[in-house]
XYZ file of N, CA and C in Angstrom:
738
model
N 12.144 -38.852 24.597
C 12.478 -37.609 23.899
C 11.541 -37.420 22.709
N 11.115 -36.177 22.495
C 10.241 -35.903 21.368
C 11.046 -35.899 20.076
N 10.383 -36.297 18.999
C 11.038 -36.309 17.701
C 11.232 -34.872 17.208
N 12.379 -34.579 16.580
C 12.562 -33.232 16.026
C 11.548 -32.963 14.934
N 11.116 -31.723 14.846
C 10.135 -31.369 13.823
C 10.794 -31.299 12.450
N 10.021 -31.629 11.431
C 10.502 -31.502 10.058
C 10.655 -30.023 9.707
N 11.591 -29.758 8.816
C 11.912 -28.382 8.414
C 11.684 -28.230 6.922
N 11.013 -27.138 6.537
C 10.758 -26.848 5.124
C 11.221 -25.434 4.809
N 11.874 -25.269 3.679
C 12.224 -23.958 3.137
C 11.210 -23.612 2.063
N 10.544 -22.468 2.215
C 9.523 -22.015 1.275
C 9.963 -20.685 0.694
N 10.065 -20.590 -0.627
C 10.408 -19.313 -1.241
C 9.139 -18.530 -1.559
N 9.286 -17.211 -1.531
C 8.126 -16.354 -1.796
C 7.006 -16.577 -0.810
N 7.351 -16.617 0.476
C 6.401 -17.075 1.495
C 5.663 -15.956 2.213
N 5.919 -14.712 1.892
C 5.387 -13.623 2.712
C 3.895 -13.398 2.525
N 3.373 -13.739 1.339
C 1.994 -13.345 1.056
C 1.385 -14.276 0.032
N 0.071 -14.086 -0.184
C -0.681 -14.813 -1.204
C -0.521 -16.333 -1.032
N -0.254 -17.055 -2.112
C -0.194 -18.511 -2.029
C 0.955 -18.962 -1.131
N 2.079 -18.273 -1.174
C 3.213 -18.657 -0.323
C 2.865 -18.618 1.151
N 2.148 -17.580 1.576
C 1.745 -17.478 2.976
C 0.760 -18.574 3.349
N -0.134 -18.914 2.432
C -1.085 -20.003 2.695
C -0.357 -21.329 2.866
N 0.654 -21.571 2.044
C 1.456 -22.792 2.189
C 2.167 -22.793 3.531
N 2.728 -21.641 3.906
C 3.433 -21.548 5.185
C 2.494 -21.855 6.355
N 1.310 -21.266 6.339
C 0.359 -21.505 7.431
C -0.039 -22.983 7.504
N -0.281 -23.593 6.353
C -0.711 -24.991 6.353
C 0.402 -25.912 6.872
N 1.620 -25.724 6.393
C 2.702 -26.608 6.821
C 3.056 -26.366 8.288
N 2.945 -25.121 8.725
C 3.170 -24.835 10.149
C 2.126 -25.557 10.998
N 0.868 -25.514 10.564
C -0.197 -26.217 11.291
C 0.036 -27.721 11.288
N 0.702 -28.228 10.247
C 1.012 -29.655 10.160
C 2.239 -30.039 10.971
N 2.879 -29.060 11.625
C 3.976 -29.368 12.528
C 5.365 -29.084 12.016
N 5.491 -28.500 10.833
C 6.814 -28.164 10.308
C 7.368 -26.921 10.998
N 8.686 -26.856 11.115
C 9.383 -25.600 11.340
C 9.704 -25.021 9.972
N 9.692 -23.683 9.879
C 9.718 -23.034 8.585
C 10.903 -22.101 8.410
N 11.563 -22.198 7.258
C 12.480 -21.167 6.778
C 11.735 -20.425 5.682
N 11.456 -19.162 5.909
C 10.544 -18.395 5.056
C 11.314 -17.339 4.287
N 11.392 -17.520 2.978
C 12.091 -16.567 2.124
C 11.135 -15.485 1.640
N 11.672 -14.289 1.513
C 10.953 -13.187 0.872
C 11.979 -12.307 0.174
N 11.507 -11.497 -0.756
C 12.401 -10.539 -1.417
C 12.149 -9.135 -0.888
N 10.968 -8.578 -1.162
C 10.707 -7.205 -0.763
C 9.549 -7.004 0.191
N 8.811 -8.064 0.482
C 7.592 -7.932 1.295
C 7.893 -8.101 2.780
N 8.748 -7.218 3.295
C 9.197 -7.351 4.682
C 8.057 -7.155 5.675
N 7.170 -6.197 5.408
C 6.068 -5.934 6.343
C 5.153 -7.153 6.419
N 4.804 -7.709 5.276
C 3.954 -8.898 5.260
C 4.647 -10.076 5.935
N 5.945 -10.216 5.706
C 6.666 -11.336 6.311
C 6.705 -11.212 7.831
N 6.974 -10.004 8.329
C 7.006 -9.832 9.781
C 5.639 -10.120 10.398
N 4.583 -9.745 9.709
C 3.239 -10.030 10.213
C 2.986 -11.533 10.250
N 3.360 -12.236 9.187
C 3.171 -13.686 9.142
C 3.988 -14.378 10.222
N 5.232 -13.987 10.371
C 6.091 -14.602 11.385
C 5.540 -14.343 12.782
N 5.039 -13.141 13.025
C 4.444 -12.859 14.330
C 3.267 -13.769 14.622
N 2.445 -13.984 13.610
C 1.290 -14.878 13.752
C 1.734 -16.313 14.066
N 2.715 -16.815 13.321
C 3.152 -18.202 13.488
C 3.925 -18.395 14.793
N 4.721 -17.400 15.165
C 5.474 -17.498 16.419
C 4.540 -17.456 17.630
N 3.437 -16.728 17.505
C 2.463 -16.710 18.596
C 1.851 -18.086 18.802
N 1.741 -18.842 17.712
C 1.188 -20.195 17.811
C 2.216 -21.191 18.307
N 3.495 -21.008 17.901
C 4.559 -21.929 18.340
C 5.884 -21.196 18.280
N 6.413 -20.855 19.426
C 7.639 -20.057 19.497
C 8.824 -20.836 18.933
N 9.706 -20.100 18.271
C 10.924 -20.691 17.743
C 10.735 -21.545 16.512
N 9.639 -21.336 15.791
C 9.305 -22.217 14.676
C 9.546 -21.603 13.311
N 10.062 -20.373 13.254
C 10.243 -19.712 11.971
C 11.612 -19.059 11.868
N 12.068 -18.946 10.627
C 13.312 -18.244 10.299
C 13.042 -17.403 9.069
N 13.275 -16.092 9.151
C 13.090 -15.191 8.026
C 14.372 -15.110 7.202
N 14.238 -15.207 5.872
C 15.395 -15.164 4.986
C 15.087 -14.234 3.811
N 15.812 -13.127 3.717
C 15.601 -12.194 2.619
C 16.622 -12.455 1.519
N 16.161 -12.475 0.260
C 17.077 -12.654 -0.857
C 16.373 -12.353 -2.166
N 17.137 -11.865 -3.127
C 16.692 -11.758 -4.504
C 17.135 -13.037 -5.209
N 16.187 -13.861 -5.618
C 16.524 -15.163 -6.188
C 17.177 -15.061 -7.560
N 17.155 -13.888 -8.153
C 17.859 -13.700 -9.418
C 19.360 -13.560 -9.218
N 19.786 -13.361 -7.977
C 21.212 -13.274 -7.645
C 21.675 -14.677 -7.276
N 22.462 -15.281 -8.147
C 22.768 -16.700 -8.031
C 23.381 -17.077 -6.683
N 24.296 -16.278 -6.166
C 25.010 -16.641 -4.935
C 24.093 -16.719 -3.721
N 22.943 -16.105 -3.787
C 22.029 -16.145 -2.646
C 21.346 -17.496 -2.513
N 21.351 -18.318 -3.557
C 20.597 -19.573 -3.541
C 21.209 -20.592 -2.576
N 22.483 -20.962 -2.717
C 23.050 -21.881 -1.724
C 23.090 -21.284 -0.324
N 23.157 -19.958 -0.252
C 23.157 -19.292 1.054
C 21.852 -19.532 1.808
N 20.724 -19.530 1.096
C 19.439 -19.786 1.745
C 19.407 -21.178 2.368
N 19.910 -22.154 1.635
C 19.950 -23.520 2.170
C 20.898 -23.596 3.351
N 22.075 -22.990 3.219
C 23.057 -23.048 4.299
C 22.526 -22.398 5.576
N 21.831 -21.268 5.441
C 21.280 -20.602 6.625
C 20.180 -21.440 7.270
N 19.379 -22.093 6.442
C 18.313 -22.950 6.979
C 18.906 -24.106 7.776
N 19.864 -24.796 7.186
C 20.476 -25.945 7.858
C 21.298 -25.483 9.059
N 21.958 -24.334 8.940
C 22.712 -23.811 10.072
C 21.829 -23.488 11.262
N 20.613 -23.032 10.985
C 19.690 -22.660 12.066
C 19.004 -23.872 12.689
N 18.514 -24.774 11.828
C 17.708 -25.894 12.322
C 18.478 -27.206 12.412
N 19.594 -27.312 11.700
C 20.364 -28.549 11.714
C 19.860 -29.617 10.767
N 18.863 -29.286 9.940
C 18.299 -30.257 9.010
C 17.443 -29.529 7.979
N 17.104 -30.249 6.903
C 16.167 -29.751 5.908
C 15.453 -30.954 5.321
N 14.127 -30.968 5.456
C 13.309 -32.099 5.018
C 12.536 -31.838 3.735
N 12.309 -30.571 3.409
C 11.467 -30.266 2.253
C 11.797 -28.886 1.710
N 11.561 -28.736 0.418
C 11.753 -27.464 -0.278
C 10.516 -27.188 -1.114
N 9.952 -25.994 -0.954
C 8.819 -25.568 -1.773
C 9.254 -24.333 -2.552
N 9.426 -24.500 -3.862
C 9.800 -23.391 -4.742
C 8.528 -22.696 -5.220
N 8.114 -21.708 -4.450
C 6.874 -20.983 -4.745
C 7.131 -19.626 -5.382
N 8.252 -18.986 -5.077
C 8.512 -17.627 -5.565
C 8.436 -17.567 -7.078
N 7.885 -16.465 -7.582
C 7.698 -16.336 -9.026
C 7.728 -14.865 -9.412
N 8.280 -14.599 -10.581
C 8.186 -13.272 -11.183
C 7.206 -13.347 -12.340
N 6.271 -12.405 -12.373
C 5.168 -12.458 -13.337
C 4.892 -11.069 -13.886
N 4.962 -10.930 -15.196
C 4.493 -9.719 -15.858
C 4.382 -10.005 -17.357
N 3.532 -9.249 -18.068
C 3.374 -9.465 -19.512
C 4.622 -9.046 -20.288
N 4.858 -9.726 -21.396
C 5.933 -9.365 -22.327
C 5.357 -9.485 -23.743
N 4.540 -8.512 -24.155
C 3.884 -8.609 -25.458
C 4.898 -8.737 -26.596
N 4.556 -9.554 -27.574
C 5.416 -9.725 -28.732
C 5.635 -8.390 -29.425
N 6.889 -8.103 -29.732
C 7.250 -6.833 -30.346
C 7.876 -5.861 -29.381
N 7.650 -6.092 -28.061
C 8.247 -5.212 -27.048
C 9.095 -5.982 -26.049
N 9.101 -7.316 -26.120
C 9.862 -8.125 -25.162
C 11.362 -7.898 -25.339
N 12.095 -8.005 -24.225
C 13.527 -7.731 -24.248
C 14.307 -8.917 -23.680
N 15.593 -9.028 -24.035
C 16.428 -10.062 -23.424
C 16.498 -9.948 -21.904
N 16.472 -8.727 -21.390
C 16.528 -8.551 -19.934
C 15.296 -9.161 -19.264
N 14.139 -9.009 -19.887
C 12.930 -9.625 -19.342
C 13.036 -11.140 -19.388
N 13.541 -11.676 -20.480
C 13.761 -13.126 -20.588
C 14.658 -13.607 -19.458
N 15.786 -12.934 -19.256
C 16.746 -13.346 -18.229
C 16.125 -13.285 -16.840
N 15.362 -12.224 -16.551
C 14.771 -12.076 -15.221
C 13.732 -13.153 -14.952
N 12.851 -13.393 -15.909
C 11.791 -14.375 -15.703
C 12.362 -15.787 -15.574
N 13.322 -16.121 -16.402
C 13.915 -17.451 -16.302
C 14.776 -17.601 -15.054
N 15.454 -16.533 -14.633
C 16.315 -16.621 -13.455
C 15.529 -16.992 -12.207
N 14.379 -16.355 -12.022
C 13.584 -16.592 -10.812
C 12.705 -17.832 -10.954
N 12.082 -18.006 -12.115
C 11.053 -19.037 -12.275
C 11.599 -20.415 -12.606
N 12.809 -20.510 -13.147
C 13.355 -21.817 -13.526
C 14.752 -22.061 -12.964
N 15.648 -21.077 -13.103
C 17.019 -21.295 -12.628
C 17.080 -21.434 -11.110
N 16.425 -20.537 -10.402
C 16.484 -20.577 -8.940
C 15.962 -21.889 -8.369
N 14.802 -22.398 -8.798
C 14.356 -23.683 -8.261
C 15.346 -24.814 -8.496
N 15.983 -24.846 -9.671
C 16.951 -25.916 -9.943
C 18.138 -25.830 -8.992
N 18.727 -24.653 -8.858
C 19.944 -24.551 -8.064
C 19.669 -24.561 -6.561
N 18.482 -24.145 -6.154
C 18.101 -24.368 -4.755
C 17.992 -25.866 -4.479
N 17.402 -26.603 -5.411
C 17.300 -28.053 -5.251
C 18.686 -28.696 -5.201
N 19.581 -28.215 -6.059
C 20.935 -28.775 -6.052
C 21.636 -28.532 -4.719
N 21.490 -27.330 -4.172
C 22.107 -27.027 -2.884
C 21.472 -27.818 -1.752
N 20.157 -28.040 -1.865
C 19.430 -28.740 -0.802
C 19.566 -30.247 -0.886
N 19.978 -30.763 -2.031
C 19.924 -32.205 -2.291
C 20.596 -33.067 -1.222
N 21.812 -32.755 -0.761
C 22.419 -33.628 0.255
C 21.596 -33.732 1.529
N 20.999 -32.617 1.928
C 20.200 -32.601 3.155
C 18.867 -33.321 2.945
N 18.256 -33.113 1.779
C 16.998 -33.790 1.480
C 17.207 -35.295 1.339
N 18.332 -35.702 0.754
C 18.611 -37.140 0.652
C 18.749 -37.759 2.041
N 19.408 -37.057 2.931
C 19.592 -37.580 4.284
C 18.266 -37.729 5.010
N 17.290 -36.910 4.634
C 15.987 -36.912 5.308
C 14.921 -37.687 4.558
N 15.281 -38.309 3.404
C 14.253 -38.880 2.527
C 13.169 -37.845 2.266
N 13.610 -36.685 1.834
C 12.724 -35.534 1.741
C 12.011 -35.403 0.417
N 11.475 -34.202 0.180
C 10.669 -33.963 -1.012
C 10.751 -32.504 -1.421
N 10.508 -32.280 -2.706
C 10.460 -30.942 -3.295
C 9.121 -30.778 -4.001
N 8.520 -29.604 -3.846
C 7.342 -29.247 -4.634
C 7.622 -27.907 -5.303
N 7.450 -27.860 -6.619
C 7.614 -26.638 -7.396
C 6.238 -26.121 -7.822
N 6.018 -24.831 -7.639
C 4.735 -24.240 -8.018
C 4.857 -23.683 -9.427
N 4.154 -24.307 -10.351
C 4.198 -23.918 -11.764
C 3.010 -23.013 -12.074
N 2.353 -23.211 -13.213
C 1.235 -22.355 -13.614
C 0.542 -23.006 -14.796
N -0.758 -22.836 -14.874
C -1.493 -23.355 -16.019
C -0.979 -22.782 -17.341
N -0.392 -21.563 -17.282
C 0.116 -20.950 -18.510
C 1.297 -21.711 -19.102
N 1.925 -22.587 -18.339
C 2.982 -23.428 -18.903
C 2.435 -24.321 -20.005
N 1.168 -24.715 -19.892
C 0.523 -25.567 -20.892
C -0.435 -24.804 -21.798
N -1.008 -23.719 -21.278
C -2.007 -22.949 -22.032
C -1.607 -21.475 -21.986
N -0.567 -21.088 -22.731
C -0.045 -19.721 -22.609
C -1.015 -18.665 -23.115
N -0.919 -17.500 -22.481
C -1.674 -16.331 -22.926
C -0.806 -15.551 -23.903
N -1.417 -14.844 -24.839
C -0.657 -14.234 -25.935
C 0.389 -13.234 -25.463
N 0.164 -12.573 -24.325
C 1.124 -11.568 -23.851
C 2.038 -12.113 -22.760
N 1.993 -13.434 -22.535
C 2.799 -14.036 -21.468
C 3.728 -15.125 -21.993
N 4.214 -14.970 -23.216
C 4.997 -16.037 -23.833
C 6.262 -16.364 -23.038
N 6.975 -15.352 -22.568
C 8.226 -15.619 -21.842
C 7.919 -16.218 -20.470
N 6.937 -15.650 -19.772
C 6.539 -16.223 -18.482
C 6.117 -17.675 -18.655
N 5.299 -17.956 -19.665
C 4.841 -19.320 -19.910
C 6.018 -20.240 -20.194
N 6.981 -19.758 -20.968
C 8.159 -20.569 -21.276
C 8.965 -20.865 -20.015
N 9.069 -19.882 -19.115
C 9.830 -20.106 -17.882
C 9.140 -21.130 -16.987
N 7.822 -21.124 -16.965
C 7.093 -22.099 -16.155
C 7.098 -23.479 -16.821
N 7.107 -23.525 -18.158
C 7.264 -24.802 -18.843
C 8.640 -25.384 -18.549
N 9.644 -24.514 -18.485
C 10.980 -24.974 -18.108
C 10.980 -25.525 -16.687
N 10.217 -24.904 -15.800
C 10.131 -25.406 -14.428
C 9.527 -26.799 -14.384
N 8.552 -27.076 -15.234
C 7.995 -28.425 -15.285
C 9.055 -29.424 -15.743
N 9.856 -29.040 -16.742
C 10.933 -29.913 -17.190
C 11.973 -30.102 -16.092
N 12.281 -29.029 -15.377
C 13.200 -29.130 -14.232
C 12.652 -30.095 -13.190
N 11.361 -30.012 -12.926
C 10.747 -30.881 -11.920
C 10.900 -32.350 -12.300
N 10.631 -32.663 -13.555
C 10.753 -34.051 -14.007
C 12.207 -34.503 -13.989
N 13.104 -33.615 -14.402
C 14.517 -33.968 -14.387
C 15.038 -34.211 -12.990
N 14.634 -33.366 -12.049
C 15.050 -33.550 -10.659
C 14.460 -34.828 -10.074
N 13.242 -35.161 -10.466
C 12.624 -36.390 -9.958
C 13.451 -37.611 -10.331
N 14.057 -37.573 -11.518
C 14.904 -38.686 -11.949
C 16.265 -38.630 -11.265
N 16.875 -37.446 -11.244
C 18.247 -37.347 -10.757
C 18.352 -37.441 -9.239
N 17.300 -37.125 -8.515
C 17.350 -37.190 -7.049
C 16.715 -38.460 -6.487
N 16.135 -39.282 -7.345
C 15.560 -40.553 -6.890
C 16.699 -41.503 -6.485
N 16.428 -42.444 -5.582
C 15.130 -42.722 -4.965
C 14.895 -42.004 -3.643
N 15.888 -41.262 -3.136
C 15.737 -40.697 -1.794
C 14.788 -39.505 -1.746
N 14.775 -38.696 -2.815
C 14.020 -37.440 -2.801
C 12.942 -37.475 -3.872
N 11.710 -37.187 -3.474
C 10.606 -37.085 -4.426
C 10.463 -35.633 -4.876
N 10.154 -35.447 -6.159
C 9.997 -34.103 -6.712
C 8.730 -34.060 -7.546
N 7.856 -33.114 -7.228
C 6.605 -32.949 -7.962
C 6.329 -31.461 -8.177
N 5.357 -31.185 -9.017
C 4.960 -29.804 -9.274
C 3.454 -29.669 -9.112
N 3.037 -28.470 -8.747
C 1.618 -28.110 -8.673
C 1.390 -27.001 -9.690
N 0.363 -27.157 -10.510
C 0.060 -26.181 -11.557
C -1.286 -25.528 -11.261
N -1.284 -24.348 -10.651
C -2.548 -23.691 -10.313
C -3.222 -23.067 -11.534
N -4.545 -22.979 -11.454
C -5.307 -22.163 -12.385
C -5.582 -20.821 -11.744
N -6.808 -20.330 -11.873
C -7.193 -19.033 -11.294
C -7.423 -19.223 -9.790
N -6.432 -18.846 -8.999
C -6.513 -18.975 -7.539
C -6.695 -17.608 -6.894
N -5.861 -16.664 -7.272
C -5.993 -15.273 -6.832
C -5.821 -14.386 -8.053
N -6.616 -13.343 -8.159
C -6.406 -12.407 -9.258
C -5.131 -11.609 -9.000
N -4.469 -11.116 -10.041
C -3.232 -10.353 -9.858
C -3.431 -9.158 -8.944
N -2.348 -8.736 -8.284
C -2.427 -7.612 -7.357
C -2.967 -6.353 -8.017
N -2.605 -6.136 -9.265
C -3.055 -4.929 -9.955
C -4.484 -4.996 -10.444
N -5.163 -6.119 -10.160
C -6.537 -6.277 -10.618
C -6.597 -6.847 -12.021
N -7.781 -7.173 -12.445
C -7.990 -7.757 -13.763
C -9.392 -7.361 -14.224
N -9.525 -7.076 -15.501
C -10.817 -6.620 -16.032
C -11.908 -7.663 -15.775
N -13.124 -7.156 -15.547
C -14.248 -8.057 -15.304
C -14.468 -9.006 -16.483
N -14.278 -8.502 -17.697
C -14.478 -9.347 -18.872
C -13.451 -10.467 -18.921
N -12.210 -10.159 -18.522
C -11.160 -11.180 -18.504
C -11.476 -12.217 -17.432
N -11.901 -11.750 -16.256
C -12.303 -12.679 -15.202
C -13.402 -13.612 -15.693
N -14.408 -13.044 -16.311
C -15.538 -13.847 -16.787
C -15.077 -14.851 -17.832
N -14.162 -14.431 -18.709
C -13.659 -15.334 -19.729
C -12.893 -16.502 -19.138
N -12.071 -16.229 -18.128
C -11.311 -17.294 -17.490
C -12.236 -18.273 -16.774
N -13.227 -17.748 -16.082
C -14.156 -18.621 -15.364
C -15.020 -19.423 -16.329
N -15.284 -18.860 -17.509
C -16.057 -19.597 -18.510
C -15.280 -20.797 -19.039
N -13.951 -20.731 -18.965
C -13.103 -21.840 -19.394
C -12.870 -22.863 -18.279
N -13.415 -22.601 -17.095
C -13.181 -23.430 -15.919
C -14.435 -24.245 -15.616
N -14.396 -25.562 -15.784
C -15.597 -26.364 -15.555
C -16.258 -26.135 -14.202
N -15.472 -25.933 -13.156
C -16.085 -25.692 -11.841
C -16.680 -24.297 -11.725
N -16.371 -23.408 -12.663
C -17.056 -22.125 -12.759
C -16.763 -21.133 -11.662
N -15.644 -21.270 -10.992
C -15.325 -20.350 -9.895
C -13.820 -20.260 -9.728
N -13.389 -19.208 -9.047
C -11.995 -19.053 -8.703
C -11.644 -20.010 -7.567
N -10.387 -20.429 -7.513
C -9.944 -21.300 -6.434
C -9.561 -20.511 -5.193
N -8.942 -21.212 -4.254
C -8.535 -20.614 -2.979
C -7.087 -20.996 -2.720
N -6.276 -20.096 -2.125
C -4.896 -20.468 -1.805
C -4.790 -21.741 -0.982
N -5.800 -22.012 -0.161
C -5.802 -23.243 0.619
C -5.834 -24.487 -0.243
N -6.404 -24.372 -1.454
C -6.404 -25.512 -2.372
C -4.981 -25.888 -2.761
N -4.146 -24.887 -3.004
C -2.752 -25.133 -3.351
C -1.981 -25.624 -2.127
N -2.212 -24.985 -0.988
C -1.502 -25.364 0.232
C -1.799 -26.811 0.616
N -3.057 -27.223 0.482
C -3.411 -28.598 0.809
C -2.762 -29.597 -0.121
N -2.649 -29.245 -1.398
C -2.000 -30.135 -2.357
C -0.509 -30.255 -2.056
N 0.128 -29.136 -1.727
C 1.545 -29.162 -1.352
C 1.752 -30.032 -0.119
N 0.895 -29.859 0.880
C 1.014 -30.655 2.106
C 0.897 -32.142 1.807
N -0.028 -32.497 0.924
C -0.190 -33.909 0.557
C 1.047 -34.431 -0.148
N 1.578 -33.667 -1.089
C 2.750 -34.116 -1.835
C 3.978 -34.267 -0.953
N 4.084 -33.468 0.098
C 5.229 -33.583 1.003
C 5.056 -34.706 2.014
N 3.846 -35.183 2.188
C 3.557 -36.127 3.267
C 3.684 -37.575 2.862
N 3.519 -38.439 3.857
C 3.671 -39.875 3.656
C 2.612 -40.452 2.729
N 1.452 -39.818 2.642
C 0.388 -40.334 1.776
C 0.781 -40.306 0.304
N 1.763 -39.463 -0.039
C 2.234 -39.371 -1.425
C 3.611 -40.007 -1.583
N 3.933 -40.981 -0.756
C 5.285 -41.548 -0.743
C 5.661 -42.284 -2.026
N 4.675 -42.592 -2.880
C 4.965 -43.275 -4.149
C 4.657 -42.360 -5.330
N 4.689 -41.067 -5.087
C 4.378 -40.082 -6.127
C 5.604 -39.224 -6.378
N 6.138 -39.269 -7.594
C 7.244 -38.385 -7.972
C 7.197 -38.138 -9.465
N 7.741 -36.993 -9.874
C 7.764 -36.631 -11.280
C 6.427 -36.232 -11.853
N 5.476 -35.881 -10.993
C 4.116 -35.588 -11.441
C 3.813 -34.093 -11.398
N 2.866 -33.694 -12.242
C 2.338 -32.337 -12.221
C 0.868 -32.428 -11.823
N 0.528 -31.878 -10.679
C -0.835 -31.908 -10.178
C -1.515 -30.596 -10.546
N -2.519 -30.668 -11.391
C -3.262 -29.470 -11.773
C -4.321 -29.157 -10.727
N -4.280 -27.954 -10.204
C -5.303 -27.480 -9.271
C -5.912 -26.254 -9.934
N -6.820 -26.511 -10.872
C -7.273 -25.456 -11.776
C -8.771 -25.471 -12.049
N -9.529 -26.196 -11.236
C -10.974 -26.263 -11.452
C -11.362 -26.943 -12.743
N -10.447 -27.694 -13.345
C -10.715 -28.370 -14.588
C -10.366 -27.595 -15.839
N -9.820 -26.387 -15.663
C -9.545 -25.541 -16.818
C -8.565 -26.175 -17.790
N -7.663 -26.989 -17.280
C -6.656 -27.608 -18.141
C -7.227 -28.559 -19.170
N -8.433 -29.048 -18.928
C -9.046 -29.969 -19.903
C -9.999 -29.259 -20.837
N -10.195 -27.953 -20.618
C -11.136 -27.203 -21.439
C -10.581 -26.899 -22.814
C-alpha cells in the first residue's frame, strides 16, 4: 500500500508568494488545503493547474481571517476532508500604510487580527493534529518587523508580534511540532506599484542588489517543513538578499 500524502494548510494561497508556496509543496508531494479571502478567480485558476497535475490533491477554503470563528473551522474542514494535517503555513497578511497622525484603532485591530492573532489561533486549533503527525508550522513575517518603515508602524508591530508568536509556539508545541518563521525582504513589489526612487533605495540597501523571487520563499518554507530541518525550531530565517544586515 502506498503511504498517504502529507497535508498542508496554507493561508493566503491564491496568488503571489502564497501561490508559489502552494506550487512548490504540491510538487513535493503534499496535498493542499488552500485558503483565500477574496481572490476567487486566482484561486480557481491555481486549483485547476494543480488538479491537472494530480487529481484530488487540493481543497479550496474561503474565509476572512479577521473573523475569529472561521479559524478553527479551516482546520476542521481540512482534517474532515483529508483525515490528517501535517503542516501549517501562515502566509496570509494584511498590508497598508498607517502614517502617524492618521492611524486609527480600527486599523490596529485589523492588522493585528490577520497578521498575529489568526496565526496563533490557527496553530492552536491545528496543534492536536500536528502533534499526531510530528508536524511543523511556518509563519511568513516581514523584514519590516525588524526594520520598520515610517508609515508602516502598525504593520511592523503586527509582524513583530508574529515573530514573538512563532517563538512562543516553538516552546509550547515542542517537542512534537516545530515552529519557524521566514522573514522576506523585497520579493515582489506591492500590487499598486512603487516609485522608481523607492525601488532604487530598497535595492541600494540590499547587498545582493536585486529583488528576490517568490520561489526563494517557497524553497525556504519547503526546507523548514522537511526532514532536513528536523532539528530547527524557534528560528527566523531571513530571505532578504542581505538587507537585514545593512
